[in-house]
Coordinates of C-alpha atoms and ligand atoms in Angstrom, one line a residue:
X207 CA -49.9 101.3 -72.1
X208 CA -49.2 99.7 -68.7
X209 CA -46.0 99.4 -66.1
X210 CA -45.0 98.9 -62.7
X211 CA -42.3 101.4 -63.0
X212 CA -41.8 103.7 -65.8
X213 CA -38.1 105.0 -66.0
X214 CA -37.7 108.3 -67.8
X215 CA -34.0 108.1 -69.8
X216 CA -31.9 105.9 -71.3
X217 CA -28.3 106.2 -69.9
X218 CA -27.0 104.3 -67.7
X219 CA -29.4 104.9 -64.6
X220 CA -32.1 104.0 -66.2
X221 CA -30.5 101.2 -68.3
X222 CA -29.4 99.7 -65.2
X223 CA -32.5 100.1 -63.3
X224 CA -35.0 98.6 -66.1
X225 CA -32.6 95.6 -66.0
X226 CA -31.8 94.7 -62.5
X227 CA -36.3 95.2 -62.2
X228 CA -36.5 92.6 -65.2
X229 CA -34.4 90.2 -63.5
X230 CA -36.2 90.3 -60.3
X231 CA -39.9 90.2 -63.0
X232 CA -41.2 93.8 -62.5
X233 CA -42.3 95.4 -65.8
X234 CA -40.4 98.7 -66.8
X235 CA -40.7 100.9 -69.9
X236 CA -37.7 103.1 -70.4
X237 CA -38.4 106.6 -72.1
X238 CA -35.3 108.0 -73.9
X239 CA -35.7 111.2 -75.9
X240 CA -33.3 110.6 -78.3
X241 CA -31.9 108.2 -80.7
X242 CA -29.7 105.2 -79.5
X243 CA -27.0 106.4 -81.6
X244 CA -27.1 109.6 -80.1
X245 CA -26.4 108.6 -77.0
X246 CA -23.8 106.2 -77.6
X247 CA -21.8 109.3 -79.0
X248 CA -21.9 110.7 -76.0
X249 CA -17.7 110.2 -74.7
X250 CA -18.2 110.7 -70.9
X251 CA -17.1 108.9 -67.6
X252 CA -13.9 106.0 -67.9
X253 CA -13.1 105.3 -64.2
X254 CA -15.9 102.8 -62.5
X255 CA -15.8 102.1 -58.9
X256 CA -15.5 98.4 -57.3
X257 CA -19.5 98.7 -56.5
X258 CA -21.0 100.0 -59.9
X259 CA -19.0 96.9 -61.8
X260 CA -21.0 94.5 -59.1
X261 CA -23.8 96.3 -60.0
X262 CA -23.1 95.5 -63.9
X263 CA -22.7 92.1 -62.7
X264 CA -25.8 91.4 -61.1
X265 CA -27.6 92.7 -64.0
X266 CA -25.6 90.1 -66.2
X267 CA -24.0 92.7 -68.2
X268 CA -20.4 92.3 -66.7
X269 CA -18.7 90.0 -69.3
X270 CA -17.5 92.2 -71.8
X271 CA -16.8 94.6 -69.0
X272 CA -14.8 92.1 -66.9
X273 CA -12.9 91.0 -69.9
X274 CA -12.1 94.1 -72.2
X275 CA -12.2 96.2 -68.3
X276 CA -8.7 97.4 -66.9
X277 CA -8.4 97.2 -63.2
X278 CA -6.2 100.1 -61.9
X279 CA -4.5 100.0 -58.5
X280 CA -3.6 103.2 -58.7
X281 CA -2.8 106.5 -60.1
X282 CA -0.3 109.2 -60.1
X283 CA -0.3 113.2 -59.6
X284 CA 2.0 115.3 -60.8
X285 CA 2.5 118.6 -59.2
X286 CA 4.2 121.2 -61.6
X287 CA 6.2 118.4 -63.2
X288 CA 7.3 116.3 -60.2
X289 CA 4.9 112.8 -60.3
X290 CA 4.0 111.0 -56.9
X291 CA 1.5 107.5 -57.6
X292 CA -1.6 107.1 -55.4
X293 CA -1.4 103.0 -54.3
X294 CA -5.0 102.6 -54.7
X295 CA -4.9 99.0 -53.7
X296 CA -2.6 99.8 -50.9
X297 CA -4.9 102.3 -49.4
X298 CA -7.9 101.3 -49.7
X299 CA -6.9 97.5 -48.4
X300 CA -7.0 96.0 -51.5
X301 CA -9.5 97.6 -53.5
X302 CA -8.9 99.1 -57.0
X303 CA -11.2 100.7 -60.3
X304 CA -12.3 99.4 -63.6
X305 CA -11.6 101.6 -66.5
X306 CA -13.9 100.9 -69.2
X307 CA -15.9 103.7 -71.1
X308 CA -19.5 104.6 -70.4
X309 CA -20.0 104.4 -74.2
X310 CA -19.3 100.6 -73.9
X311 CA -20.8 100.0 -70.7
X312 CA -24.3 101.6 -71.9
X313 CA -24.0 99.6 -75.1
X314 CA -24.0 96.1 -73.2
X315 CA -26.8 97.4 -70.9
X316 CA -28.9 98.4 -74.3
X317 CA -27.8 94.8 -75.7
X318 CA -28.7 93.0 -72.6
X319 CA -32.3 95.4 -72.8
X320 CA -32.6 94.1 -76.2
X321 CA -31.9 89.9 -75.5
X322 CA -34.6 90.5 -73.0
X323 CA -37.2 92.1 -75.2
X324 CA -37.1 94.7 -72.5
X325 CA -39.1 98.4 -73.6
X326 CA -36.9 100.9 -74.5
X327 CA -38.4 103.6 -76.6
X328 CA -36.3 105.8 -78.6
X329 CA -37.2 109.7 -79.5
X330 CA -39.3 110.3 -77.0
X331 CA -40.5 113.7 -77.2
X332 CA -42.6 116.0 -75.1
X333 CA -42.1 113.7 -71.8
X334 CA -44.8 114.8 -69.7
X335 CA -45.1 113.4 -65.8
X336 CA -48.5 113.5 -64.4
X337 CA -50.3 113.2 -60.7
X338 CA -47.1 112.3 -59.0
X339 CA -48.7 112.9 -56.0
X340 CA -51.7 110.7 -56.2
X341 CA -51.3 106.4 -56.6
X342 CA -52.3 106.3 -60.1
X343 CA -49.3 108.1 -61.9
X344 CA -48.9 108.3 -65.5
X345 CA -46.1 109.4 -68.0
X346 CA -47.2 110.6 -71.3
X347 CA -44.8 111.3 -74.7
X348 CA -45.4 112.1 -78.1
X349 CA -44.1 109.7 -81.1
X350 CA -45.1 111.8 -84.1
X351 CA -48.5 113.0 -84.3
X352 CA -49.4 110.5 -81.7
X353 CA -49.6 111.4 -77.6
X354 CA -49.1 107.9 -75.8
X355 CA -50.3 107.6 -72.0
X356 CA -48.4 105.1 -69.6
X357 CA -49.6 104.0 -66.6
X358 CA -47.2 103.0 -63.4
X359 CA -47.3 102.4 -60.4
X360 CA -44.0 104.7 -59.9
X361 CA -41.7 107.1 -62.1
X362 CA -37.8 107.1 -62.2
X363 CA -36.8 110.2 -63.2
X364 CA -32.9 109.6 -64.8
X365 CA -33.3 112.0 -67.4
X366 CA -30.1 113.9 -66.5
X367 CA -29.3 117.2 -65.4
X368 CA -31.5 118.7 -68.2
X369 CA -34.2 116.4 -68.0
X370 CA -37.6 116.6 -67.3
X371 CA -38.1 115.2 -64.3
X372 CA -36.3 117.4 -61.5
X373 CA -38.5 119.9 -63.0
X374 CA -42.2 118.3 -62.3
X375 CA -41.4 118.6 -58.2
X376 CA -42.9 122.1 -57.1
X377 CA -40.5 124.4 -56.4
X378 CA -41.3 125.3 -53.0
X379 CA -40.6 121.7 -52.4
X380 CA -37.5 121.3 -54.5
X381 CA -34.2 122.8 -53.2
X382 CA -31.1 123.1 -55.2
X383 CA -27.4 123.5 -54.1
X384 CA -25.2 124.8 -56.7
X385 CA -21.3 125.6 -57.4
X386 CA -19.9 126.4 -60.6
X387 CA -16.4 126.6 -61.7
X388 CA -15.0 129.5 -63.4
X389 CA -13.6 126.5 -66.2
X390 CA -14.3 123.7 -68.1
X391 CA -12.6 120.7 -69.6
X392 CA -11.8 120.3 -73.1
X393 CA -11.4 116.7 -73.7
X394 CA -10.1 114.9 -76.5
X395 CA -10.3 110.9 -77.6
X396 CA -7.9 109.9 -79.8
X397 CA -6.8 106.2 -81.4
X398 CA -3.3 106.9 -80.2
X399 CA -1.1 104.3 -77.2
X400 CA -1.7 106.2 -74.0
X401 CA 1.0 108.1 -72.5
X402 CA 1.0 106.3 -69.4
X403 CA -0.6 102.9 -68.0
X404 CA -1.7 104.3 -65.4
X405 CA -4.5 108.0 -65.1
X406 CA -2.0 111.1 -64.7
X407 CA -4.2 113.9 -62.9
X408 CA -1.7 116.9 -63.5
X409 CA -1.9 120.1 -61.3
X410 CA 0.4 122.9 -63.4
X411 CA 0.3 127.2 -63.0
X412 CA -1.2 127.0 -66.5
X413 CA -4.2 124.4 -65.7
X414 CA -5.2 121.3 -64.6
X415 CA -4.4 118.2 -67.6
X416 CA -5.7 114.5 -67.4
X417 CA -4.3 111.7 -69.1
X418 CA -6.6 109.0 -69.1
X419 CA -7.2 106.1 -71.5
X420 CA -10.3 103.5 -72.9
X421 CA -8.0 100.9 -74.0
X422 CA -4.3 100.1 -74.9
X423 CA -5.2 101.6 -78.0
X424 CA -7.6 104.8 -77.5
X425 CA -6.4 107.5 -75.5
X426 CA -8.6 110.4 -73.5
X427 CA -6.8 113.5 -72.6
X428 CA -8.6 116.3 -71.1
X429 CA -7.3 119.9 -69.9
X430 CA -8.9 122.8 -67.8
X431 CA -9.8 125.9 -70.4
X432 CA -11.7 129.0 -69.6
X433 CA -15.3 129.0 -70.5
X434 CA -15.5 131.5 -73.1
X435 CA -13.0 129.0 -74.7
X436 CA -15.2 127.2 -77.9
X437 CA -14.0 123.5 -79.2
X438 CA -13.3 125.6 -82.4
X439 CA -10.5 127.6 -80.8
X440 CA -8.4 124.9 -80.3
X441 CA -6.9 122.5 -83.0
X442 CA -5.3 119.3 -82.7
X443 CA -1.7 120.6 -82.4
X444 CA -3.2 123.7 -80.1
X445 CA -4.3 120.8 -77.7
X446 CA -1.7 118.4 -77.7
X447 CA 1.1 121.3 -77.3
X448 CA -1.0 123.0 -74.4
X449 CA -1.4 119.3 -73.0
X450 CA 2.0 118.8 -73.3
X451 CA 3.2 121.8 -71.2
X452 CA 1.4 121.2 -68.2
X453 CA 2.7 117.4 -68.0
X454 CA 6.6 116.8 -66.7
X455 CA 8.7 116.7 -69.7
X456 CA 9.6 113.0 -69.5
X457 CA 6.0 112.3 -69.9
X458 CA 5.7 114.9 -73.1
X459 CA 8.4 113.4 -74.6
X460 CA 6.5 110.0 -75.0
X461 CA 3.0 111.3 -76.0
X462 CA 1.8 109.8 -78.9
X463 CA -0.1 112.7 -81.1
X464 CA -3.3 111.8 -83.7
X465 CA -6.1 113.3 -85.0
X466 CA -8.6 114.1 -82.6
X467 CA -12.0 111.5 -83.2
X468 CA -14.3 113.5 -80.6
X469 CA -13.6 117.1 -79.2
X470 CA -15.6 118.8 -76.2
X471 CA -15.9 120.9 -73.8
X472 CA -17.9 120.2 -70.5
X473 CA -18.2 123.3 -67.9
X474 CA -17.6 122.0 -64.1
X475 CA -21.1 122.0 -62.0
X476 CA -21.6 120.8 -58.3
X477 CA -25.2 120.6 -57.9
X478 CA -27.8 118.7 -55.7
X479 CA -31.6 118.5 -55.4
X480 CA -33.7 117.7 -52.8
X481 CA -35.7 115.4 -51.7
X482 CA -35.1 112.8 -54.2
X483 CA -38.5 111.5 -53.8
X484 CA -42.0 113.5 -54.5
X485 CA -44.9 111.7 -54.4
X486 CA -44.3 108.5 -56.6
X487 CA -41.4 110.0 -58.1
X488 CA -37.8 109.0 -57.8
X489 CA -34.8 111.1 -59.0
X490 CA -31.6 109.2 -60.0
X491 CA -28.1 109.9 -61.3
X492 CA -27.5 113.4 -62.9
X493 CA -30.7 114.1 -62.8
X494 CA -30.5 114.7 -59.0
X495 CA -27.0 115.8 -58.6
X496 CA -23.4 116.4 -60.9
X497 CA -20.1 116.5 -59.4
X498 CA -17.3 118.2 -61.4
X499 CA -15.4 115.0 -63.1
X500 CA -12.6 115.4 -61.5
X501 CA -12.5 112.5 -58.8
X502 CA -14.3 110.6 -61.6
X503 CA -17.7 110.0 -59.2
X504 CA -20.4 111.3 -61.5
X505 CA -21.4 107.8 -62.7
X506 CA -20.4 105.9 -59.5
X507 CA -22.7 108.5 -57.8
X508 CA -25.8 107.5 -59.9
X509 CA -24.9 103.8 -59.1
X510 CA -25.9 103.9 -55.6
X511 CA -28.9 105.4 -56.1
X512 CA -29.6 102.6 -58.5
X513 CA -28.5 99.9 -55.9
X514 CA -31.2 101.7 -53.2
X515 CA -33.6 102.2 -56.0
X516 CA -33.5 98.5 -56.8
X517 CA -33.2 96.8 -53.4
X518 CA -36.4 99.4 -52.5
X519 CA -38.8 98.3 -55.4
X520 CA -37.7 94.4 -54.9
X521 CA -38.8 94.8 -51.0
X522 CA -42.0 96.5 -52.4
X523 CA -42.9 94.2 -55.4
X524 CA -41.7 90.8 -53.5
X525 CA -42.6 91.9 -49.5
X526 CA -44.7 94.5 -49.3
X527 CA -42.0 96.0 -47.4
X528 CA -42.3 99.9 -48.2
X529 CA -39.0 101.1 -45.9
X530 CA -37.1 101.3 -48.7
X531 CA -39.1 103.6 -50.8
X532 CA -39.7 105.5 -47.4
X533 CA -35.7 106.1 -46.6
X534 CA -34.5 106.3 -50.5
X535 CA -34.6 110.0 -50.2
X536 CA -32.5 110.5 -47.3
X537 CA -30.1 107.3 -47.8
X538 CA -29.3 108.2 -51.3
X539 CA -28.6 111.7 -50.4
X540 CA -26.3 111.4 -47.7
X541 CA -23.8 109.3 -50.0
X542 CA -24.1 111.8 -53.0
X543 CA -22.8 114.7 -50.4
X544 CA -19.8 112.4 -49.9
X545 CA -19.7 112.4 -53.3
X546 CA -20.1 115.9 -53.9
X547 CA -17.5 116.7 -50.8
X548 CA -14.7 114.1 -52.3
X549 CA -15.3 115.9 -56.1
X550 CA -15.0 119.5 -54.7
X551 CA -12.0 119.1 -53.0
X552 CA -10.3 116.9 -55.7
X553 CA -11.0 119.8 -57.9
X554 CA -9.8 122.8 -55.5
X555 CA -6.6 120.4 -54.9
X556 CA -6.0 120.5 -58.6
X557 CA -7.0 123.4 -60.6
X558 CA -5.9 127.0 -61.3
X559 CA -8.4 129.4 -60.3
X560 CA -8.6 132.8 -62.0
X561 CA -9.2 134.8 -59.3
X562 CA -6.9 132.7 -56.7
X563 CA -4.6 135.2 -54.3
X564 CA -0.9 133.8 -53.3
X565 CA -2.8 132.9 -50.2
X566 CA -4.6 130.0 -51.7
X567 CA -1.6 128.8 -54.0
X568 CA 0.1 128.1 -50.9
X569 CA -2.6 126.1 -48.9
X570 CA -3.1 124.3 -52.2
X571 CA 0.7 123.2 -52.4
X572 CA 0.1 122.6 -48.5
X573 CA -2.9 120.7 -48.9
X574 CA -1.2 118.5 -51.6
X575 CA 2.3 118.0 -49.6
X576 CA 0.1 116.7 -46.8
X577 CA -1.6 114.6 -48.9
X578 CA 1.9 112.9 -49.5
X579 CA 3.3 113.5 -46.2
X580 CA 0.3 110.9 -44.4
X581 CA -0.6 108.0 -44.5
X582 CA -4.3 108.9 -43.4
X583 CA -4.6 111.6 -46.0
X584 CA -3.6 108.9 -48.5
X585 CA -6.4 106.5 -47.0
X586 CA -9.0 109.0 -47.4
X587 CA -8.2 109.9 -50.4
X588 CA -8.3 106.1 -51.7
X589 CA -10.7 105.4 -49.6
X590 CA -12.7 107.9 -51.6
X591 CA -11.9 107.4 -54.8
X592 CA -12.7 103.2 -55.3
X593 CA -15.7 104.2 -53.3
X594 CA -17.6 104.3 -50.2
X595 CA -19.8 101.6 -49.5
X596 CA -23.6 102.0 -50.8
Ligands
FAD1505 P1 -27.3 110.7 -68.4 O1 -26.1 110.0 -68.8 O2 -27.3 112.2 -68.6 O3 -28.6 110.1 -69.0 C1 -29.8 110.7 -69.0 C2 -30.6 110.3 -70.3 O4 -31.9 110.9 -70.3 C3 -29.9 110.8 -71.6 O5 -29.8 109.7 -72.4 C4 -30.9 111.8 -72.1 O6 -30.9 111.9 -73.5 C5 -32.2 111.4 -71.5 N1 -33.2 112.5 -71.4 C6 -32.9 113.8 -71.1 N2 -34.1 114.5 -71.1 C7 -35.1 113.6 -71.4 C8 -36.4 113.8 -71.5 N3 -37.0 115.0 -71.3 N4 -37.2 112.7 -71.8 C9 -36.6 111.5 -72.0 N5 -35.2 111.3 -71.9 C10 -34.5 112.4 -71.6 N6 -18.5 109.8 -63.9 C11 -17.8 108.8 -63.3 O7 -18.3 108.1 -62.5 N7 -16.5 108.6 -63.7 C12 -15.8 109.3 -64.7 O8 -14.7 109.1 -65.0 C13 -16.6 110.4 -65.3 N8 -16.0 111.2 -66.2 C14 -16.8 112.1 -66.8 C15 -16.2 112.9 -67.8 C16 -16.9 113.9 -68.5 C17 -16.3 114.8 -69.5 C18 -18.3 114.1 -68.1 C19 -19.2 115.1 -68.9 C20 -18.9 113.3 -67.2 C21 -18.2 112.3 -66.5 N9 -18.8 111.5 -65.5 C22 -18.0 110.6 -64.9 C23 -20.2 111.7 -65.2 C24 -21.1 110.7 -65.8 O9 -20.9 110.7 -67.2 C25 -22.6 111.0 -65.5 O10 -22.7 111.1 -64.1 C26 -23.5 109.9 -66.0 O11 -23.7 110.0 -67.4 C27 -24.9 110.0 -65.3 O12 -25.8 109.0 -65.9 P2 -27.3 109.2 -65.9 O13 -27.9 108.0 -66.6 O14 -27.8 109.6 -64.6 O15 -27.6 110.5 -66.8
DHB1506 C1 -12.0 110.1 -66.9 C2 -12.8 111.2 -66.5 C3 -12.6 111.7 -65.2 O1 -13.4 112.6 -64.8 C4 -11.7 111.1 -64.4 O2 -11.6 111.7 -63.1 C5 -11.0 110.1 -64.8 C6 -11.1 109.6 -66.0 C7 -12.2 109.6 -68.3 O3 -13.0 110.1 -69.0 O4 -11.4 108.7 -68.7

């Protein structure tokens, strides 16, 4: 088989990519390992920033989004039970987020694939990337017995954090910056009202708690737990009573409580790779850097990379303007260390560390009576949060 660019995974980088390149006629097939069911089970990211729903726009998948969508103009932080809102809209001079689940959003970029008889394969094993370095790349995969060989001009690699394709750089090349957190988040979706219209990011002695929501109808709660901690130690009632403590006790006393429909656990990782190019290969999304979910940026990270990526092959394709391809590296990275700056210190302002001294409880509580106490702290933070500009 033949392509102009072969994108290796199907989430939403590579979704997005393969259909903002269709629109503008270059060829794309998207590799995906597993099966489309598979990852549409996947519960991840809720909060969208202002420039990723553009970017679902422009690749005519915004309707549903813009319809079933909530904007939010803000959200509120409570500290130990007392709750202060974050004017989004103020703050940021009239900005605000879109909450609407990636679940959905990667379903009406698979549809949108679909209308378009765009190539998506499914089960995709054994990805294999070949002779980066040279001009004729190719991508091979096994579908059954069969090995099948395409041939691109370039390769995406949006396989995620444990993809393939971060992997195929050489590793005196390749150089990786890591934090993890001593905790994860156990989150819960449940078809229950939300306790509150608006996110809740809770900091509390006993852990951090988020209440955030899909729709009027289907609630998403998450709270920090140590990582030993399985999804089998903790039942429904464990959860929501452990939720429920860390919240202020007006807010408890609303919750609406139901059986749990998904349960997980996802350890917090800062990570970036670089370069982001090698060769004719182009790293994208997670598979190039994770922020711990906390300011919500993972997603709205991968979506600039996209919008570079895109605007890059277009110039290429259309111009034979290589700058873009040239600077993708450098440009991308410098807003994913924003990113990865905003995420970090969301998640120090927020969380109970196990091994935190009275010493850092304090500047914690200082850092976050600041952030009330300014009106430049509150910029920043908003500033931050809808997103910075691509
Ligand atoms: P992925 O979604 O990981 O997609 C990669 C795809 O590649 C997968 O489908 C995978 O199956 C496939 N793949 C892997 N290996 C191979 C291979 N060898 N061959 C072929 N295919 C392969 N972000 C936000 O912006 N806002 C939020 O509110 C938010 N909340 C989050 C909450 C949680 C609990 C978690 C875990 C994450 C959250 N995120 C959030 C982050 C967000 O979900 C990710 O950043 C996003 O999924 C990245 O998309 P991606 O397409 O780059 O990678
Ligand atoms: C959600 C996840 C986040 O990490 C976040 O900061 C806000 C919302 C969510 O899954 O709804």
């Amino acid at each position: 088989m033949k392509t102009q660019v072969c994108i290796v995974g199907g989430g939403p980088s590579g979704l997005m990519l393969s259909q903002l390149l269709h629109l503008k006629g270059i060829d794309t097939i998207v590799l995906e390992k597993h099966s489309r069911e598979y990852v549409l089970s996947r519960i991840r990211a809720g909060v969208l920033e202002h420039g990723f729903a553009e970017l679902m726009r422009e690749a005519e998948c915004g309707e549903r989004m813009d319809r079933e969508g909530e904007i939010h103009e803000g959200f509120l932080v409570s500290d130990n039970g007392a709750m202060r809102r974050v004017d989004l809209h103020k703050y940021s001079g009239g900005s605000s987020v879109v909450v609407y689940g990636q679940t959905e959003l990667t379903r009406d970029l698979y549809d949108a694939r679909d209308r378009m008889n765009g190539k998506v394969v499914h089960n995709a094993e054994d990805v294999a990337l070949h002779d980066l370095d040279t001009d004729k790349p190719y991508v091979t995969y096994r579908a059954g017995d069969e090995v099948i060989r395409i041939d691109c001009d370039y390769v995406i690699g949006a396989d995620g954090f444990h993809g393939v394709s971060r992997k195929a750089i050489p590793k005196d090349v390749l150089r990786e910056y890591e934090r993890v957190y001593p905790f994860g988040w156990l989150g819960v979706l449940s078809r229950t009202k939300p306790v509150s219209p608006e996110l809740i990011y809770a900091r509390h002695e006993r852990g951090f708690a988020l209440c955030s929501l899909r729709s009027q109808v289907l609630s998403r709660y998450y709270i920090q737990v140590p990582l030993t901690d399985t999804v089998g130690d903790w039942s429904d009632d464990a959860f929501w009573a452990e939720l429920k403590s860390r919240l202020p006790d007006e807010v408890a006393a609303r919750m609406v409580t139901g059986p749990s429909i998904e349960k997980s656990i996802a350890p917090l990782r800062s990570f970036v790779a670089e370069p982001m190019r090698w060769g004719n290969l182009f790293l994208a999304g997670d598979a190039a850097h994770i922020v711990p979910p906390t300011g919500a940026r993972g997603l709205n990270s991968a979506a600039s990379d996209i919008y570079y990526l895109y605007h890059a092959m277009v110039d290429h394709y259309a111009k034979g303007d290589d700058s873009g391809l040239e600077s993708y590296s450098a440009k991308a990275l410098a807003r994913v260390w924003k990113a990865q700056r905003f995420s970090w210190w969301m998640t120090m302002l927020l969380h109970t560390f196990p091994d935190s001294i009275p010493y850092d409880n304090k500047l914690q509580q200082t850092d976050l009576d600041y952030l009330f106490s300014s009106e430049a702290a509150l910029a920043s933070l908003a500033e931050n949060y809808v997103g910075l500009p691509f």
